[in-house]
Short mmCIF file of C-alpha atoms and ligand atoms in Angstrom, two decimals:
data_model
loop_
_atom_site.label_atom_id
_atom_site.label_comp_id
_atom_site.label_asym_id
_atom_site.label_seq_id
_atom_site.Cartn_x
_atom_site.Cartn_y
_atom_site.Cartn_z
CA UNK D 14 -88.90 -100.30 -125.24
CA UNK D 15 -91.88 -100.08 -127.60
CA UNK D 16 -93.40 -103.56 -127.53
CA UNK D 17 -92.71 -105.83 -124.55
CA UNK D 18 -93.49 -109.56 -124.35
CA UNK D 19 -94.39 -110.69 -120.83
CA UNK D 20 -94.50 -114.49 -120.70
CA UNK D 21 -96.32 -115.97 -117.70
CA UNK D 22 -98.09 -112.62 -117.39
CA UNK D 23 -101.28 -114.18 -116.01
CA UNK D 24 -99.41 -115.39 -112.91
CA UNK D 25 -98.59 -113.64 -109.65
CA UNK D 26 -95.39 -111.69 -110.46
CA UNK D 27 -95.84 -111.44 -114.24
CA UNK D 28 -99.25 -109.77 -113.85
CA UNK D 29 -97.83 -107.34 -111.29
CA UNK D 30 -95.05 -106.49 -113.72
CA UNK D 31 -97.58 -105.94 -116.56
CA UNK D 32 -99.67 -103.62 -114.35
CA UNK D 33 -96.53 -101.73 -113.24
CA UNK D 34 -95.31 -101.35 -116.82
CA UNK D 35 -98.71 -99.99 -117.88
CA UNK D 36 -98.73 -97.50 -114.99
CA UNK D 37 -95.11 -96.36 -115.45
CA UNK D 38 -94.85 -96.49 -119.27
CA UNK D 39 -98.36 -95.79 -120.60
CA UNK D 40 -97.20 -95.84 -124.25
CA UNK D 41 -95.64 -99.32 -124.12
CA UNK D 42 -97.35 -102.06 -126.10
CA UNK D 43 -97.71 -105.14 -123.90
CA UNK D 44 -98.11 -108.69 -125.19
CA UNK D 45 -98.80 -111.42 -122.62
CA UNK D 46 -98.11 -115.06 -123.58
CA UNK D 47 -99.48 -117.51 -121.02
CA UNK D 48 -100.52 -121.17 -121.10
CA UNK D 49 -103.06 -120.56 -118.33
CA UNK D 50 -101.97 -123.50 -116.20
CA UNK D 51 -103.62 -123.88 -112.77
CA UNK D 52 -101.55 -120.83 -111.67
CA UNK D 53 -102.55 -118.54 -114.55
CA UNK D 54 -105.63 -116.39 -114.01
CA UNK D 55 -107.07 -113.83 -116.40
CA UNK D 56 -108.64 -112.04 -113.41
CA UNK D 57 -105.09 -110.83 -112.66
CA UNK D 58 -105.13 -108.90 -115.95
CA UNK D 59 -108.61 -107.30 -115.72
CA UNK D 60 -106.96 -103.86 -115.78
CA UNK D 61 -106.17 -104.45 -119.47
CA UNK D 62 -109.79 -104.97 -120.58
CA UNK D 63 -110.31 -102.70 -123.58
CA UNK D 64 -106.65 -101.52 -123.62
CA UNK D 65 -105.72 -101.00 -127.31
CA UNK D 66 -101.98 -101.38 -126.56
CA UNK D 67 -102.43 -104.84 -124.99
CA UNK D 68 -102.66 -108.31 -126.55
CA UNK D 69 -103.13 -111.67 -124.82
CA UNK D 70 -101.89 -114.87 -126.49
CA UNK D 71 -102.85 -118.19 -124.91
CA UNK D 72 -99.96 -120.54 -125.55
CA UNK D 73 -97.02 -122.55 -124.28
CA UNK D 74 -93.50 -121.07 -124.21
CA UNK D 75 -92.26 -124.51 -125.31
CA UNK D 76 -94.37 -124.26 -128.51
CA UNK D 77 -92.30 -122.50 -131.23
CA UNK D 78 -95.41 -121.42 -133.21
CA UNK D 79 -97.08 -119.76 -130.21
CA UNK D 80 -93.80 -118.06 -129.31
CA UNK D 81 -93.30 -116.82 -132.88
CA UNK D 82 -96.79 -115.31 -132.91
CA UNK D 83 -96.40 -113.63 -129.51
CA UNK D 84 -92.86 -112.31 -130.05
CA UNK D 85 -93.55 -110.76 -133.48
CA UNK D 86 -92.46 -107.11 -133.45
CA UNK D 87 -91.29 -107.20 -129.80
CA UNK D 88 -88.09 -105.45 -128.77
CA UNK D 89 -88.00 -106.83 -125.22
CA UNK D 90 -88.94 -110.11 -123.56
CA UNK D 91 -89.35 -110.81 -119.84
CA UNK D 92 -89.76 -114.50 -119.12
CA UNK D 93 -91.86 -115.12 -116.00
CA UNK D 94 -93.47 -118.32 -117.33
CA UNK D 95 -92.54 -121.28 -115.17
CA UNK D 96 -93.76 -124.10 -113.03
CA UNK D 97 -93.00 -122.49 -109.68
CA UNK D 98 -94.00 -124.60 -106.68
CA UNK D 99 -91.22 -126.57 -104.96
CA UNK D 100 -93.66 -129.01 -103.30
CA UNK D 101 -95.23 -129.90 -106.66
CA UNK D 102 -91.78 -130.50 -108.16
CA UNK D 103 -91.12 -133.01 -105.36
CA UNK D 104 -94.18 -135.03 -106.38
CA UNK D 105 -93.72 -134.78 -110.17
CA UNK D 106 -91.01 -132.83 -111.98
CA UNK D 107 -91.64 -133.49 -115.71
CA UNK D 108 -93.57 -130.25 -116.36
CA UNK D 109 -90.81 -128.30 -114.65
CA UNK D 110 -88.26 -129.50 -117.18
CA UNK D 111 -90.65 -128.87 -120.11
CA UNK D 112 -91.31 -125.25 -119.14
CA UNK D 113 -88.39 -124.09 -117.00
CA UNK D 114 -85.69 -125.50 -119.32
CA UNK D 115 -87.12 -126.41 -122.75
CA UNK D 116 -89.53 -123.45 -122.77
CA UNK D 117 -86.68 -121.04 -122.01
CA UNK D 118 -84.71 -122.54 -124.91
CA UNK D 119 -87.61 -122.02 -127.36
CA UNK D 120 -87.95 -118.38 -126.23
CA UNK D 121 -84.20 -117.77 -126.57
CA UNK D 122 -84.09 -119.23 -130.08
CA UNK D 123 -86.94 -116.98 -131.23
CA UNK D 124 -85.49 -113.94 -129.47
CA UNK D 125 -82.25 -114.52 -131.35
CA UNK D 126 -84.08 -114.86 -134.68
CA UNK D 127 -86.13 -111.70 -134.06
CA UNK D 128 -83.11 -109.79 -132.69
CA UNK D 129 -84.71 -108.44 -129.50
CA UNK D 130 -82.92 -105.63 -127.66
CA UNK D 131 -83.39 -107.13 -124.18
CA UNK D 132 -84.23 -110.59 -122.83
CA UNK D 133 -84.74 -110.80 -119.08
CA UNK D 134 -84.78 -114.29 -117.61
CA UNK D 135 -86.54 -114.21 -114.23
CA UNK D 136 -84.54 -116.71 -112.20
CA UNK D 137 -84.61 -117.32 -108.46
CA UNK D 138 -82.37 -117.22 -105.38
CA UNK D 139 -83.08 -120.96 -105.05
CA UNK D 140 -80.48 -121.66 -107.74
CA UNK D 141 -77.75 -120.89 -105.16
CA UNK D 142 -79.12 -123.50 -102.74
CA UNK D 143 -79.29 -122.86 -99.02
CA UNK D 144 -76.92 -120.61 -97.02
CA UNK D 145 -76.65 -120.93 -93.25
CA UNK D 146 -74.71 -117.68 -92.65
CA UNK D 147 -74.01 -114.58 -94.74
CA UNK D 148 -75.62 -113.80 -98.10
CA UNK D 149 -75.12 -114.94 -101.69
CA UNK D 150 -73.58 -112.61 -104.25
CA UNK D 151 -74.06 -113.01 -107.97
CA UNK D 152 -70.63 -114.68 -108.33
CA UNK D 153 -71.31 -117.49 -105.88
CA UNK D 154 -71.51 -121.06 -107.22
CA UNK D 155 -74.94 -122.50 -107.98
CA UNK D 156 -76.09 -125.52 -105.98
CA UNK D 157 -79.85 -126.08 -106.46
CA UNK D 158 -81.23 -128.79 -104.18
CA UNK D 159 -84.78 -129.55 -105.40
CA UNK D 160 -86.18 -130.36 -108.86
CA UNK D 161 -87.80 -126.89 -109.23
CA UNK D 162 -84.58 -125.00 -108.49
CA UNK D 163 -82.50 -127.41 -110.59
CA UNK D 164 -84.82 -126.80 -113.57
CA UNK D 165 -84.70 -123.01 -112.99
CA UNK D 166 -80.90 -123.25 -112.83
CA UNK D 167 -80.95 -124.92 -116.27
CA UNK D 168 -83.02 -122.02 -117.66
CA UNK D 169 -80.82 -119.45 -115.90
CA UNK D 170 -77.58 -120.79 -117.39
CA UNK D 171 -79.12 -121.50 -120.81
CA UNK D 172 -80.16 -117.84 -120.99
CA UNK D 173 -76.65 -116.72 -120.09
CA UNK D 174 -75.19 -119.07 -122.71
CA UNK D 175 -77.15 -117.24 -125.42
CA UNK D 176 -75.38 -114.04 -124.34
CA UNK D 177 -71.93 -115.65 -124.17
CA UNK D 178 -72.28 -117.69 -127.37
CA UNK D 179 -74.47 -115.53 -129.61
CA UNK D 180 -74.42 -112.03 -128.10
CA UNK D 181 -78.17 -112.07 -127.30
CA UNK D 182 -78.63 -109.16 -124.83
CA UNK D 183 -79.70 -111.34 -121.90
CA UNK D 184 -80.01 -110.20 -118.27
CA UNK D 185 -80.61 -112.78 -115.54
CA UNK D 186 -82.34 -111.77 -112.30
CA UNK D 187 -82.47 -113.88 -109.14
CA UNK D 188 -85.16 -112.79 -106.73
CA UNK D 189 -85.99 -113.89 -103.21
CA UNK D 190 -89.46 -114.97 -101.98
CA UNK D 191 -92.18 -112.65 -103.26
CA UNK D 192 -95.46 -111.94 -101.47
CA UNK D 193 -98.41 -109.64 -102.06
CA UNK D 194 -101.78 -109.43 -103.87
CA UNK D 195 -102.81 -112.13 -106.42
CA UNK D 196 -100.42 -114.72 -104.90
CA UNK D 197 -101.74 -118.19 -105.78
CA UNK D 198 -102.94 -119.76 -102.51
CA UNK D 199 -100.63 -122.79 -102.57
CA UNK D 200 -97.61 -120.81 -101.28
CA UNK D 201 -96.92 -120.19 -97.58
CA UNK D 202 -98.31 -116.66 -97.09
CA UNK D 203 -101.50 -116.80 -99.20
CA UNK D 204 -102.27 -120.36 -98.03
CA UNK D 205 -101.89 -119.45 -94.37
CA UNK D 206 -103.81 -116.17 -94.67
CA UNK D 207 -106.76 -117.77 -96.45
CA UNK D 208 -106.78 -120.85 -94.18
CA UNK D 209 -106.70 -118.61 -91.10
CA UNK D 210 -109.61 -116.51 -92.39
CA UNK D 211 -111.60 -119.78 -92.55
CA UNK D 212 -110.30 -121.14 -89.20
CA UNK D 213 -108.55 -124.00 -91.01
CA UNK D 214 -105.23 -125.46 -89.77
CA UNK D 215 -101.94 -123.84 -90.86
CA UNK D 216 -99.59 -126.71 -91.85
CA UNK D 217 -96.12 -125.54 -90.81
CA UNK D 218 -93.33 -127.78 -92.12
CA UNK D 219 -90.77 -129.20 -89.66
CA UNK D 220 -89.70 -126.94 -86.80
CA UNK D 221 -90.90 -123.78 -88.60
CA UNK D 222 -87.49 -122.14 -88.21
CA UNK D 223 -86.72 -122.01 -91.92
CA UNK D 224 -85.78 -118.54 -93.13
CA UNK D 225 -86.70 -116.73 -96.35
CA UNK D 226 -85.98 -113.14 -97.44
CA UNK D 227 -89.38 -111.62 -98.29
CA UNK D 228 -89.72 -109.22 -101.22
CA UNK D 229 -92.96 -107.33 -101.78
CA UNK D 230 -94.08 -108.14 -105.33
CA UNK D 231 -94.41 -104.48 -106.36
CA UNK D 232 -90.78 -103.90 -105.36
CA UNK D 233 -89.79 -106.84 -107.56
CA UNK D 234 -91.78 -105.46 -110.51
CA UNK D 235 -90.12 -102.04 -110.13
CA UNK D 236 -86.68 -103.67 -109.98
CA UNK D 237 -87.36 -105.51 -113.23
CA UNK D 238 -88.51 -102.35 -115.02
CA UNK D 239 -85.40 -100.61 -113.70
CA UNK D 240 -83.15 -103.40 -115.02
CA UNK D 241 -84.96 -103.50 -118.36
CA UNK D 242 -83.91 -99.90 -118.88
CA UNK D 243 -80.64 -99.66 -116.91
CA UNK D 244 -79.24 -103.19 -116.59
CA UNK D 245 -76.20 -104.39 -118.54
CA UNK D 246 -76.53 -107.36 -120.92
CA UNK D 247 -74.61 -110.44 -119.79
CA UNK D 248 -74.99 -109.48 -116.11
CA UNK D 249 -76.89 -111.24 -113.34
CA UNK D 250 -78.62 -109.25 -110.58
CA UNK D 251 -79.93 -110.42 -107.21
CA UNK D 252 -83.23 -108.84 -106.15
CA UNK D 253 -84.03 -109.21 -102.44
CA UNK D 254 -86.29 -107.51 -99.94
CA UNK D 255 -83.85 -107.37 -97.02
CA UNK D 256 -86.52 -108.98 -94.80
CA UNK D 257 -85.31 -112.27 -93.35
CA UNK D 258 -88.08 -113.89 -91.32
CA UNK D 259 -88.61 -117.39 -89.87
CA UNK D 260 -91.77 -119.17 -91.07
CA UNK D 261 -93.09 -119.47 -87.51
CA UNK D 262 -92.79 -115.69 -87.04
CA UNK D 263 -94.69 -115.04 -90.27
CA UNK D 264 -97.38 -117.47 -89.19
CA UNK D 265 -97.80 -115.74 -85.81
CA UNK D 266 -97.86 -112.31 -87.50
CA UNK D 267 -100.64 -113.39 -89.88
CA UNK D 268 -102.71 -114.79 -87.00
CA UNK D 269 -102.20 -111.65 -84.96
CA UNK D 270 -103.26 -109.34 -87.82
CA UNK D 271 -106.39 -111.45 -88.32
CA UNK D 272 -107.07 -111.81 -84.58
CA UNK D 273 -107.01 -115.63 -84.83
CA UNK D 274 -105.64 -118.11 -82.22
CA UNK D 275 -102.20 -119.76 -82.43
CA UNK D 276 -103.94 -123.11 -81.88
CA UNK D 277 -104.57 -123.08 -85.65
CA UNK D 278 -100.84 -123.81 -86.21
CA UNK D 279 -100.12 -127.48 -86.91
CA UNK D 280 -96.56 -128.81 -87.09
CA UNK D 281 -96.53 -131.26 -90.00
CA UNK D 282 -94.03 -133.57 -91.73
CA UNK D 283 -91.24 -131.55 -93.32
CA UNK D 284 -90.61 -130.87 -97.01
CA UNK D 285 -87.89 -133.31 -98.18
CA UNK D 286 -84.57 -131.54 -98.86
CA UNK D 287 -86.01 -128.34 -97.34
CA UNK D 288 -83.52 -125.47 -97.78
CA UNK D 289 -82.89 -124.00 -94.33
CA UNK D 290 -82.21 -120.40 -95.24
CA UNK D 291 -81.97 -118.14 -98.28
CA UNK D 292 -80.26 -114.73 -98.15
CA UNK D 293 -79.10 -112.42 -100.91
CA UNK D 294 -76.67 -109.53 -101.19
CA UNK D 295 -78.37 -106.85 -103.30
CA UNK D 296 -75.34 -104.51 -103.28
CA UNK D 297 -74.93 -104.77 -107.07
CA UNK D 298 -78.49 -103.64 -107.82
CA UNK D 299 -78.49 -101.00 -105.08
CA UNK D 300 -75.26 -99.53 -106.50
CA UNK D 301 -77.24 -98.80 -109.68
CA UNK D 302 -79.84 -96.87 -107.65
CA UNK D 303 -82.64 -99.37 -106.83
CA UNK D 304 -83.83 -100.30 -103.36
CA UNK D 305 -87.02 -101.88 -102.01
CA UNK D 306 -89.72 -99.55 -100.67
CA UNK D 307 -91.64 -102.05 -98.50
CA UNK D 308 -90.48 -103.34 -95.14
CA UNK D 309 -92.02 -106.63 -94.04
CA UNK D 310 -94.34 -105.08 -91.44
CA UNK D 311 -95.98 -102.81 -94.03
CA UNK D 312 -96.03 -105.44 -96.77
CA UNK D 313 -97.58 -108.22 -94.67
CA UNK D 314 -100.28 -105.88 -93.28
CA UNK D 315 -101.31 -104.78 -96.74
CA UNK D 316 -101.14 -108.35 -98.11
CA UNK D 317 -103.39 -109.74 -95.37
CA UNK D 318 -105.83 -106.84 -95.91
CA UNK D 319 -105.85 -107.54 -99.66
CA UNK D 320 -106.87 -111.18 -99.08
CA UNK D 321 -109.54 -110.11 -96.58
CA UNK D 322 -110.94 -107.63 -99.12
CA UNK D 323 -110.65 -109.91 -102.17
CA UNK D 324 -112.35 -113.17 -101.25
CA UNK D 325 -113.97 -113.10 -104.68
CA UNK D 326 -110.50 -113.68 -106.14
CA UNK D 327 -109.29 -116.60 -103.97
CA UNK D 328 -112.44 -118.39 -102.79
CA UNK D 329 -113.31 -119.84 -106.22
CA UNK D 330 -109.77 -121.24 -106.47
CA UNK D 331 -109.76 -122.83 -103.00
CA UNK D 332 -113.35 -124.05 -102.98
CA UNK D 333 -114.19 -124.90 -106.59
CA UNK D 334 -110.98 -125.44 -108.55
CA UNK D 335 -110.51 -129.21 -108.82
CA UNK D 336 -106.77 -128.79 -109.46
CA UNK D 337 -106.37 -126.91 -106.18
CA UNK D 338 -108.56 -129.36 -104.22
CA UNK D 339 -106.64 -132.38 -105.56
CA UNK D 340 -103.33 -130.74 -104.77
CA UNK D 341 -104.36 -129.89 -101.23
CA UNK D 342 -105.51 -133.43 -100.61
CA UNK D 343 -102.31 -134.95 -102.04
CA UNK D 344 -99.87 -132.68 -100.19
CA UNK D 345 -101.64 -132.14 -96.87
CA UNK D 346 -104.18 -134.87 -96.01
CA UNK D 347 -101.70 -137.30 -94.50
CA UNK D 348 -99.53 -134.52 -93.07
CA UNK D 349 -102.50 -133.02 -91.22
CA UNK D 350 -103.76 -136.40 -90.02
CA UNK D 351 -100.41 -136.96 -88.26
CA UNK D 352 -99.78 -133.33 -87.22
CA UNK D 353 -98.96 -131.88 -83.79
CA UNK D 354 -99.94 -128.58 -82.23
CA UNK D 355 -97.11 -125.98 -82.37
P1 NAD J 20 -96.95 -118.31 -110.84
O1 NAD J 20 -96.93 -119.79 -110.61
O2 NAD J 20 -97.87 -117.45 -110.06
O3 NAD J 20 -97.24 -118.00 -112.38
C1 NAD J 20 -96.63 -118.70 -113.42
C2 NAD J 20 -97.34 -118.29 -114.72
O4 NAD J 20 -96.69 -118.94 -115.82
C3 NAD J 20 -98.82 -118.69 -114.76
O5 NAD J 20 -99.60 -117.66 -115.29
C4 NAD J 20 -98.81 -119.91 -115.70
O6 NAD J 20 -100.04 -120.08 -116.40
C5 NAD J 20 -97.68 -119.54 -116.64
N1 NAD J 20 -97.06 -120.71 -117.29
C6 NAD J 20 -96.65 -121.87 -116.69
N2 NAD J 20 -96.15 -122.71 -117.63
C7 NAD J 20 -96.23 -122.06 -118.82
C8 NAD J 20 -95.86 -122.39 -120.14
N3 NAD J 20 -95.30 -123.59 -120.45
N4 NAD J 20 -96.08 -121.49 -121.13
C9 NAD J 20 -96.66 -120.28 -120.86
N5 NAD J 20 -97.06 -119.93 -119.62
C10 NAD J 20 -96.82 -120.80 -118.62
O7 NAD J 20 -95.43 -117.85 -110.68
P2 NAD J 20 -94.81 -116.54 -110.02
O8 NAD J 20 -94.70 -116.75 -108.57
O9 NAD J 20 -95.50 -115.37 -110.57
O10 NAD J 20 -93.33 -116.62 -110.61
C11 NAD J 20 -92.99 -115.98 -111.84
C12 NAD J 20 -91.53 -116.21 -112.14
O11 NAD J 20 -90.73 -115.68 -111.09
C13 NAD J 20 -91.14 -117.68 -112.25
O12 NAD J 20 -90.21 -117.81 -113.29
C14 NAD J 20 -90.49 -118.01 -110.91
O13 NAD J 20 -89.56 -119.04 -111.04
C15 NAD J 20 -89.83 -116.68 -110.60
N6 NAD J 20 -89.65 -116.39 -109.16
C16 NAD J 20 -90.71 -116.47 -108.31
C17 NAD J 20 -90.53 -116.12 -106.98
C18 NAD J 20 -91.67 -116.18 -105.99
O14 NAD J 20 -91.43 -116.01 -104.79
N7 NAD J 20 -92.91 -116.40 -106.41
C19 NAD J 20 -89.27 -115.69 -106.53
C20 NAD J 20 -88.21 -115.65 -107.44
C21 NAD J 20 -88.42 -115.98 -108.76
O1 DAU J 21 -86.94 -118.12 -103.02
C1 DAU J 21 -87.67 -117.91 -104.20
C2 DAU J 21 -88.70 -118.99 -104.35
O2 DAU J 21 -89.70 -118.73 -103.37
C3 DAU J 21 -89.33 -119.03 -105.74
O3 DAU J 21 -88.34 -119.35 -106.68
C4 DAU J 21 -90.47 -120.06 -105.78
O4 DAU J 21 -91.11 -120.04 -107.04
C5 DAU J 21 -91.47 -119.71 -104.70
O5 DAU J 21 -92.49 -120.69 -104.67
C6 DAU J 21 -90.79 -119.63 -103.34
O6 DAU J 21 -90.31 -120.93 -102.92
P1 DAU J 21 -90.45 -121.43 -101.40
O7 DAU J 21 -90.41 -122.91 -101.41
O8 DAU J 21 -89.50 -120.71 -100.52
O9 DAU J 21 -91.94 -120.87 -101.08
P2 DAU J 21 -93.16 -121.52 -100.30
O10 DAU J 21 -94.18 -120.45 -100.11
O11 DAU J 21 -93.61 -122.81 -100.91
O12 DAU J 21 -92.51 -121.87 -98.89
C7 DAU J 21 -91.98 -120.85 -98.07
C8 DAU J 21 -91.52 -121.50 -96.77
O13 DAU J 21 -92.67 -121.96 -96.05
C9 DAU J 21 -90.64 -122.71 -96.97
O14 DAU J 21 -89.68 -122.76 -95.92
C10 DAU J 21 -91.60 -123.89 -96.82
C11 DAU J 21 -92.61 -123.37 -95.82
N1 DAU J 21 -94.00 -123.89 -95.96
C12 DAU J 21 -94.60 -123.78 -97.17
C13 DAU J 21 -95.87 -124.27 -97.36
C14 DAU J 21 -96.55 -124.16 -98.71
C15 DAU J 21 -94.65 -124.46 -94.86
O15 DAU J 21 -94.11 -124.53 -93.74
N2 DAU J 21 -95.92 -124.95 -95.06
C16 DAU J 21 -96.55 -124.89 -96.26
O16 DAU J 21 -97.71 -125.39 -96.37
#
C-alpha cells in the first residue's frame, strides 16, 4: 500500500498502528485524520515531526469534506476513529452514534467513490456481548449490550454491507481489550496505574471478578498490518491476546509491581449492564500465521514501567485537562463516597 489513511490516529491504538507502519514500511505515506476529541493527543504522534511522508488532517470522520481531503490519493483506509469508553456511553450516547455509525458511513461512501484497495474497520469483541464459557468465533451471533458496543456493531455491519452490496474490499477486525503505552487514563489499566502512583483509590466495579482478554497494543498493531497485506476482503477476524484475567487480579498485579498497598482498592457501585466475560477464538487469524508476542506478565510490567517513566505524558491530562477532571467527578465522586474496602 502506497498511501494509507489512519483515522483516529491520534488515539491510543491508531497512533501505535501509525508508528508500527512507519517502522515496518518506511516508504508508506501516512495520512492521519483525527478530530482531536478529549482522547486524541498529538503527543502520541511526535515521532512524525518533520516526516515528509506524513500528513495530519484535523477533522471529523462524519464530515464529508474533511474525509474527502484526507482520503485523496489513498489506497488503504484503517478506521480507528471512535468514541470508545463504555462508561461514557452509559451517561450520554449521542456522540457514539455520530462517530461510530454515521462517521463510518461517511468514510465508506468516500472509500467507494475513491476506489480504495482495502478498508479495515476496527471493530471490537464487545459486539458479541458477554460469554460465560468458551470463546466467540467470527460466525457467532452479535449481541451488544451497552450503547458503545451497539454503536460499534452498527459500524461493523455497515462496513460489511459495503462489501456485500458494492464490492468495497472491506475487512472487519474484532479485537479484545488493548493495553500498553499512551493508553488514555480513563480505562482500567492506565487509570489504576496512575492512581496507584499517586496513592489515590482504585475504584473497582462490583465484585471485581469480571474477565477481559488482554492484548498488548503492539501485538494488535502488528495484526492489523498483517491483515492489511494478507487478509481477505469480506472476512472478519478476531484479534485476541490469549490472556484472560479478572480485574481484581490485574489490580493486585499493578499494586505489587509498584510496591503499593492493597488498601488502595475500593469496591464501588458496578457499571450497569456490565459484561461478565469476553473471550475470543483467534484460530482464524493464527491459521494465517499471526500470533501475539506478549504474554500478560511481560506486557503489564512494561506498561506500568512506561507510565512510571512518562509522567510528562499523563499528568497534564489527569491534573489540568478540564474534560478529564469533569469526567472523573461525574463517574467516580459518588461511587467513591459510598465505596468499601476490598
Ligand atoms: P481512543 O479513545 O484512544 O482514540 C480514539 C481516537 O479517535 C482519538 O484520537 C479521537 O480524537 C479520535 N476521534 C473520535 N471521534 C472522532 C471523529 N468523529 N472523527 C475523527 N476522529 C475522531 O481509542 P482506542 O482505544 O485507540 O480505540 C481505537 C479503535 O479501536 C476504536 O474504534 C475502538 O472501538 C477499537 N477498539 C479498542 C479496543 C481497546 O481496548 N481500546 C479494543 C477493541 C477495539
Ligand atoms: O473489549 C474491547 C473493549 O475494551 C473496547 O472495545 C473498548 O473501547 C475499551 O474501552 C475496552 O472496554 P472495557 O469496558 O472492557 O474497558 P475498561 O478499561 O473501561 O474496563 C475494563 C474492566 O474494568 C471492565 O470489567 C470494567 C472494569 N473497570 C473499569 C474502570 C474504568 C473497573 O472496575 N473500574 C474502573 O474504574
